[in-house]
Amino acid sequence: MNSFLIVGLGNPGPKYAGTRHNIGFDVVDEIVGQNYTNFSVHKKSNTELAETRLGSAKLVLAKPRSFMNLSGGPIKALLQYFSINPAQLIVVHDELELDFGVVKHRFGGGDHGHNGLRSTTKSLGTKDYQRLSVGIGRPPGRMDPASFVLKPWSKQENAEIPIICADAADEIIRVVQETRLP
């Protein structure tokens, strides 16, 4: 059976809900909601976890309960627990270098300064995993990027988030369906 681990990056707790840095959590929440399943705590990996199926593929959906900069450990633990190859990992994250709302899938590559991706690459010892980048745009003026990613969405942006999350979820489904595994 083909299995995929889909991990949304974000920071835990209500303080960070609705911020740009948590768009990965929001996308995973969208997939879980579409599949009428629920999260439960997976203690071995310190994640919130849900499982569902897409055709013959098993989807393991996760949100690490650690902070973004420490996401790699829980992701590695999940890959080991479910015996999933890193090539079948899709990490969903915010991306400053993409315009707001743009969704882009890629395999491998650098972390583009993203601490969650850096932690994942370091923990896995490989860059060979999939990324789904969700554009949050650049900070206005001279605002510090670290401050920008932790700010809540504007009222106008917030109205578009459900559509962006649905588009990102559709892209993940497309990737899973088109992936040919040995």
PDB file of C-alpha atoms in Angstrom:
ATOM      1  CA  MET A   1       0.000   0.000   0.000  1.00  0.00           C
ATOM      2  CA  ASN A   2       1.240   3.475  -0.844  1.00  0.00           C
ATOM      3  CA  SER A   3       1.471   5.755   2.169  1.00  0.00           C
ATOM      4  CA  PHE A   4       2.120   9.479   2.277  1.00  0.00           C
ATOM      5  CA  LEU A   5       2.952  11.641   5.265  1.00  0.00           C
ATOM      6  CA  ILE A   6       1.538  15.141   4.899  1.00  0.00           C
ATOM      7  CA  VAL A   7       2.822  17.524   7.562  1.00  0.00           C
ATOM      8  CA  GLY A   8       1.636  21.078   8.031  1.00  0.00           C
ATOM      9  CA  LEU A   9       4.183  23.369   9.623  1.00  0.00           C
ATOM     10  CA  GLY A  10       3.155  25.898  12.226  1.00  0.00           C
ATOM     11  CA  ASN A  11       3.487  26.835  15.860  1.00  0.00           C
ATOM     12  CA  PRO A  12       1.263  25.258  18.524  1.00  0.00           C
ATOM     13  CA  GLY A  13      -1.218  27.086  20.708  1.00  0.00           C
ATOM     14  CA  PRO A  14      -3.913  29.728  20.339  1.00  0.00           C
ATOM     15  CA  LYS A  15      -1.355  32.577  20.320  1.00  0.00           C
ATOM     16  CA  TYR A  16      -0.254  31.513  16.812  1.00  0.00           C
ATOM     17  CA  ALA A  17      -3.599  30.461  15.334  1.00  0.00           C
ATOM     18  CA  GLY A  18      -4.548  32.616  12.368  1.00  0.00           C
ATOM     19  CA  THR A  19      -0.998  33.782  11.659  1.00  0.00           C
ATOM     20  CA  ARG A  20       0.901  33.546   8.379  1.00  0.00           C
ATOM     21  CA  HIS A  21       3.410  31.060   9.804  1.00  0.00           C
ATOM     22  CA  ASN A  22       0.574  28.591  10.536  1.00  0.00           C
ATOM     23  CA  ILE A  23      -0.779  28.266   7.002  1.00  0.00           C
ATOM     24  CA  GLY A  24       0.650  24.722   6.891  1.00  0.00           C
ATOM     25  CA  PHE A  25      -1.575  23.766   9.833  1.00  0.00           C
ATOM     26  CA  ASP A  26      -4.546  25.388   8.083  1.00  0.00           C
ATOM     27  CA  VAL A  27      -4.023  23.358   4.898  1.00  0.00           C
ATOM     28  CA  VAL A  28      -3.774  20.078   6.809  1.00  0.00           C
ATOM     29  CA  ASP A  29      -6.914  21.065   8.758  1.00  0.00           C
ATOM     30  CA  GLU A  30      -8.668  21.537   5.396  1.00  0.00           C
ATOM     31  CA  ILE A  31      -7.775  18.023   4.219  1.00  0.00           C
ATOM     32  CA  VAL A  32      -8.839  16.497   7.534  1.00  0.00           C
ATOM     33  CA  GLY A  33     -12.149  18.395   7.358  1.00  0.00           C
ATOM     34  CA  GLN A  34     -12.788  17.304   3.760  1.00  0.00           C
ATOM     35  CA  ASN A  35     -12.324  13.683   4.809  1.00  0.00           C
ATOM     36  CA  TYR A  36     -14.555  13.876   7.901  1.00  0.00           C
ATOM     37  CA  THR A  37     -11.828  12.586  10.168  1.00  0.00           C
ATOM     38  CA  ASN A  38     -10.374  13.992  13.382  1.00  0.00           C
ATOM     39  CA  PHE A  39      -6.981  14.557  14.942  1.00  0.00           C
ATOM     40  CA  SER A  40      -5.735  12.641  17.936  1.00  0.00           C
ATOM     41  CA  VAL A  41      -2.478  13.022  19.841  1.00  0.00           C
ATOM     42  CA  HIS A  42       0.315  10.697  18.700  1.00  0.00           C
ATOM     43  CA  LYS A  43       2.555  10.604  21.769  1.00  0.00           C
ATOM     44  CA  LYS A  44       5.513   8.818  20.126  1.00  0.00           C
ATOM     45  CA  SER A  45       6.012  11.741  17.734  1.00  0.00           C
ATOM     46  CA  ASN A  46       4.458  14.608  19.729  1.00  0.00           C
ATOM     47  CA  THR A  47       2.062  15.430  16.896  1.00  0.00           C
ATOM     48  CA  GLU A  48      -1.630  15.804  16.248  1.00  0.00           C
ATOM     49  CA  LEU A  49      -2.393  13.015  13.798  1.00  0.00           C
ATOM     50  CA  ALA A  50      -5.210  11.932  11.492  1.00  0.00           C
ATOM     51  CA  GLU A  51      -5.357   9.120   8.955  1.00  0.00           C
ATOM     52  CA  THR A  52      -7.499   8.745   5.865  1.00  0.00           C
ATOM     53  CA  ARG A  53      -7.433   7.106   2.442  1.00  0.00           C
ATOM     54  CA  LEU A  54      -7.307   8.482  -1.075  1.00  0.00           C
ATOM     55  CA  GLY A  55      -8.016   5.616  -3.441  1.00  0.00           C
ATOM     56  CA  SER A  56      -5.387   2.984  -2.659  1.00  0.00           C
ATOM     57  CA  ALA A  57      -3.140   5.469  -0.856  1.00  0.00           C
ATOM     58  CA  LYS A  58      -3.046   5.907   2.885  1.00  0.00           C
ATOM     59  CA  LEU A  59      -2.646   9.528   4.008  1.00  0.00           C
ATOM     60  CA  VAL A  60      -1.117  10.265   7.391  1.00  0.00           C
ATOM     61  CA  LEU A  61      -1.789  13.928   8.207  1.00  0.00           C
ATOM     62  CA  ALA A  62       0.125  15.615  10.988  1.00  0.00           C
ATOM     63  CA  LYS A  63       0.703  18.870  12.839  1.00  0.00           C
ATOM     64  CA  PRO A  64       3.783  18.840  15.095  1.00  0.00           C
ATOM     65  CA  ARG A  65       3.120  20.045  18.634  1.00  0.00           C
ATOM     66  CA  SER A  66       6.654  21.437  18.824  1.00  0.00           C
ATOM     67  CA  PHE A  67       7.574  24.883  17.610  1.00  0.00           C
ATOM     68  CA  MET A  68       8.305  25.348  13.910  1.00  0.00           C
ATOM     69  CA  ASN A  69      12.082  25.456  14.393  1.00  0.00           C
ATOM     70  CA  LEU A  70      11.955  21.962  15.946  1.00  0.00           C
ATOM     71  CA  SER A  71       9.617  20.288  13.435  1.00  0.00           C
ATOM     72  CA  GLY A  72      12.232  17.880  12.103  1.00  0.00           C
ATOM     73  CA  GLY A  73      12.261  15.558  15.107  1.00  0.00           C
ATOM     74  CA  PRO A  74       8.523  14.811  15.070  1.00  0.00           C
ATOM     75  CA  ILE A  75       8.561  14.412  11.268  1.00  0.00           C
ATOM     76  CA  LYS A  76      11.428  11.907  11.436  1.00  0.00           C
ATOM     77  CA  ALA A  77       9.631   9.997  14.209  1.00  0.00           C
ATOM     78  CA  LEU A  78       6.471   9.744  12.075  1.00  0.00           C
ATOM     79  CA  LEU A  79       8.367   8.553   8.995  1.00  0.00           C
ATOM     80  CA  GLN A  80       9.981   5.826  11.102  1.00  0.00           C
ATOM     81  CA  TYR A  81       6.785   4.843  12.928  1.00  0.00           C
ATOM     82  CA  PHE A  82       4.770   4.464   9.718  1.00  0.00           C
ATOM     83  CA  SER A  83       7.721   3.175   7.614  1.00  0.00           C
ATOM     84  CA  ILE A  84       7.284   5.938   5.041  1.00  0.00           C
ATOM     85  CA  ASN A  85      10.111   6.927   2.694  1.00  0.00           C
ATOM     86  CA  PRO A  86      11.087  10.648   2.816  1.00  0.00           C
ATOM     87  CA  ALA A  87      10.211  10.884  -0.916  1.00  0.00           C
ATOM     88  CA  GLN A  88       6.579  10.273   0.158  1.00  0.00           C
ATOM     89  CA  LEU A  89       6.674  13.135   2.656  1.00  0.00           C
ATOM     90  CA  ILE A  90       4.901  16.381   1.741  1.00  0.00           C
ATOM     91  CA  VAL A  91       5.721  19.321   4.030  1.00  0.00           C
ATOM     92  CA  VAL A  92       3.253  22.216   3.768  1.00  0.00           C
ATOM     93  CA  HIS A  93       4.724  25.586   4.740  1.00  0.00           C
ATOM     94  CA  ASP A  94       4.453  29.358   4.378  1.00  0.00           C
ATOM     95  CA  GLU A  95       6.678  30.999   1.757  1.00  0.00           C
ATOM     96  CA  LEU A  96       7.731  34.666   1.810  1.00  0.00           C
ATOM     97  CA  GLU A  97       9.122  34.502  -1.721  1.00  0.00           C
ATOM     98  CA  LEU A  98       5.742  33.655  -3.288  1.00  0.00           C
ATOM     99  CA  ASP A  99       2.946  36.169  -3.726  1.00  0.00           C
ATOM    100  CA  PHE A 100       0.032  35.819  -1.339  1.00  0.00           C
ATOM    101  CA  GLY A 101      -2.114  32.838  -2.275  1.00  0.00           C
ATOM    102  CA  VAL A 102       0.250  31.224  -4.782  1.00  0.00           C
ATOM    103  CA  VAL A 103       0.640  27.471  -4.192  1.00  0.00           C
ATOM    104  CA  LYS A 104       3.721  25.685  -5.518  1.00  0.00           C
ATOM    105  CA  HIS A 105       4.810  22.060  -5.292  1.00  0.00           C
ATOM    106  CA  ARG A 106       8.456  21.016  -5.585  1.00  0.00           C
ATOM    107  CA  PHE A 107      10.659  18.054  -4.776  1.00  0.00           C
ATOM    108  CA  GLY A 108      13.924  18.650  -2.927  1.00  0.00           C
ATOM    109  CA  GLY A 109      15.896  21.860  -2.971  1.00  0.00           C
ATOM    110  CA  GLY A 110      16.913  24.351  -0.354  1.00  0.00           C
ATOM    111  CA  ASP A 111      15.074  25.668   2.659  1.00  0.00           C
ATOM    112  CA  HIS A 112      14.872  29.296   1.398  1.00  0.00           C
ATOM    113  CA  GLY A 113      15.643  30.466   4.940  1.00  0.00           C
ATOM    114  CA  HIS A 114      12.623  28.621   6.387  1.00  0.00           C
ATOM    115  CA  ASN A 115      13.521  27.260   9.820  1.00  0.00           C
ATOM    116  CA  GLY A 116      10.902  24.498   9.717  1.00  0.00           C
ATOM    117  CA  LEU A 117      12.334  23.158   6.450  1.00  0.00           C
ATOM    118  CA  ARG A 118      15.880  23.564   7.789  1.00  0.00           C
ATOM    119  CA  SER A 119      14.970  21.495  10.877  1.00  0.00           C
ATOM    120  CA  THR A 120      13.301  18.839   8.706  1.00  0.00           C
ATOM    121  CA  THR A 121      16.274  18.540   6.348  1.00  0.00           C
ATOM    122  CA  LYS A 122      18.716  18.348   9.241  1.00  0.00           C
ATOM    123  CA  SER A 123      16.699  15.679  11.085  1.00  0.00           C
ATOM    124  CA  LEU A 124      16.118  13.559   7.988  1.00  0.00           C
ATOM    125  CA  GLY A 125      19.652  13.973   6.649  1.00  0.00           C
ATOM    126  CA  THR A 126      18.244  14.574   3.174  1.00  0.00           C
ATOM    127  CA  LYS A 127      16.660  17.301   1.056  1.00  0.00           C
ATOM    128  CA  ASP A 128      14.837  14.661  -0.977  1.00  0.00           C
ATOM    129  CA  TYR A 129      11.281  15.213   0.206  1.00  0.00           C
ATOM    130  CA  GLN A 130       8.336  17.131  -1.241  1.00  0.00           C
ATOM    131  CA  ARG A 131       7.352  20.667  -0.282  1.00  0.00           C
ATOM    132  CA  LEU A 132       4.103  22.475  -0.830  1.00  0.00           C
ATOM    133  CA  SER A 133       4.803  26.185  -0.498  1.00  0.00           C
ATOM    134  CA  VAL A 134       1.909  28.542   0.197  1.00  0.00           C
ATOM    135  CA  GLY A 135       2.705  32.145  -0.640  1.00  0.00           C
ATOM    136  CA  ILE A 136       2.290  34.728   2.096  1.00  0.00           C
ATOM    137  CA  GLY A 137       4.082  37.548   0.262  1.00  0.00           C
ATOM    138  CA  ARG A 138       6.846  39.828   1.473  1.00  0.00           C
ATOM    139  CA  PRO A 139       6.519  42.046   4.540  1.00  0.00           C
ATOM    140  CA  PRO A 140       5.590  45.653   3.845  1.00  0.00           C
ATOM    141  CA  GLY A 141       8.263  48.318   3.968  1.00  0.00           C
ATOM    142  CA  ARG A 142      11.117  47.470   6.292  1.00  0.00           C
ATOM    143  CA  MET A 143       9.153  45.138   8.565  1.00  0.00           C
ATOM    144  CA  ASP A 144      11.237  42.294   9.943  1.00  0.00           C
ATOM    145  CA  PRO A 145      10.258  39.015   8.195  1.00  0.00           C
ATOM    146  CA  ALA A 146      10.259  37.189  11.562  1.00  0.00           C
ATOM    147  CA  SER A 147       7.653  39.643  12.877  1.00  0.00           C
ATOM    148  CA  PHE A 148       5.646  39.511   9.643  1.00  0.00           C
ATOM    149  CA  VAL A 149       5.180  35.728   9.652  1.00  0.00           C
ATOM    150  CA  LEU A 150       3.833  35.841  13.224  1.00  0.00           C
ATOM    151  CA  LYS A 151       1.264  38.550  12.456  1.00  0.00           C
ATOM    152  CA  PRO A 152      -2.388  37.636  11.921  1.00  0.00           C
ATOM    153  CA  TRP A 153      -3.850  37.911   8.442  1.00  0.00           C
ATOM    154  CA  SER A 154      -5.465  41.183   7.424  1.00  0.00           C
ATOM    155  CA  LYS A 155      -9.263  41.165   7.194  1.00  0.00           C
ATOM    156  CA  GLN A 156      -9.065  40.989   3.385  1.00  0.00           C
ATOM    157  CA  GLU A 157      -6.467  38.186   3.432  1.00  0.00           C
ATOM    158  CA  ASN A 158      -8.427  36.262   6.051  1.00  0.00           C
ATOM    159  CA  ALA A 159     -11.441  36.184   3.728  1.00  0.00           C
ATOM    160  CA  GLU A 160      -9.297  34.442   1.083  1.00  0.00           C
ATOM    161  CA  ILE A 161      -7.633  31.867   3.375  1.00  0.00           C
ATOM    162  CA  PRO A 162     -10.358  29.177   3.005  1.00  0.00           C
ATOM    163  CA  ILE A 163     -10.021  29.315  -0.797  1.00  0.00           C
ATOM    164  CA  ILE A 164      -6.211  29.179  -0.638  1.00  0.00           C
ATOM    165  CA  CYS A 165      -6.332  26.227   1.766  1.00  0.00           C
ATOM    166  CA  ALA A 166      -8.788  24.390  -0.518  1.00  0.00           C
ATOM    167  CA  ASP A 167      -6.507  25.054  -3.525  1.00  0.00           C
ATOM    168  CA  ALA A 168      -3.488  23.761  -1.578  1.00  0.00           C
ATOM    169  CA  ALA A 169      -5.431  20.660  -0.476  1.00  0.00           C
ATOM    170  CA  ASP A 170      -6.408  20.025  -4.116  1.00  0.00           C
ATOM    171  CA  GLU A 171      -2.744  20.274  -5.131  1.00  0.00           C
ATOM    172  CA  ILE A 172      -1.744  17.727  -2.484  1.00  0.00           C
ATOM    173  CA  ILE A 173      -4.434  15.343  -3.720  1.00  0.00           C
ATOM    174  CA  ARG A 174      -3.216  15.812  -7.298  1.00  0.00           C
ATOM    175  CA  VAL A 175       0.386  15.078  -6.263  1.00  0.00           C
ATOM    176  CA  VAL A 176      -0.621  11.921  -4.365  1.00  0.00           C
ATOM    177  CA  GLN A 177      -2.737  10.680  -7.267  1.00  0.00           C
ATOM    178  CA  GLU A 178       0.002  11.326  -9.840  1.00  0.00           C
ATOM    179  CA  THR A 179       2.869   9.861  -7.806  1.00  0.00           C
ATOM    180  CA  ARG A 180       3.950   6.504  -9.169  1.00  0.00           C
ATOM    181  CA  LEU A 181       5.686   4.428  -6.567  1.00  0.00           C
ATOM    182  CA  PRO A 182       7.570   1.174  -7.160  1.00  0.00           C
TER     183      PRO A 182
END
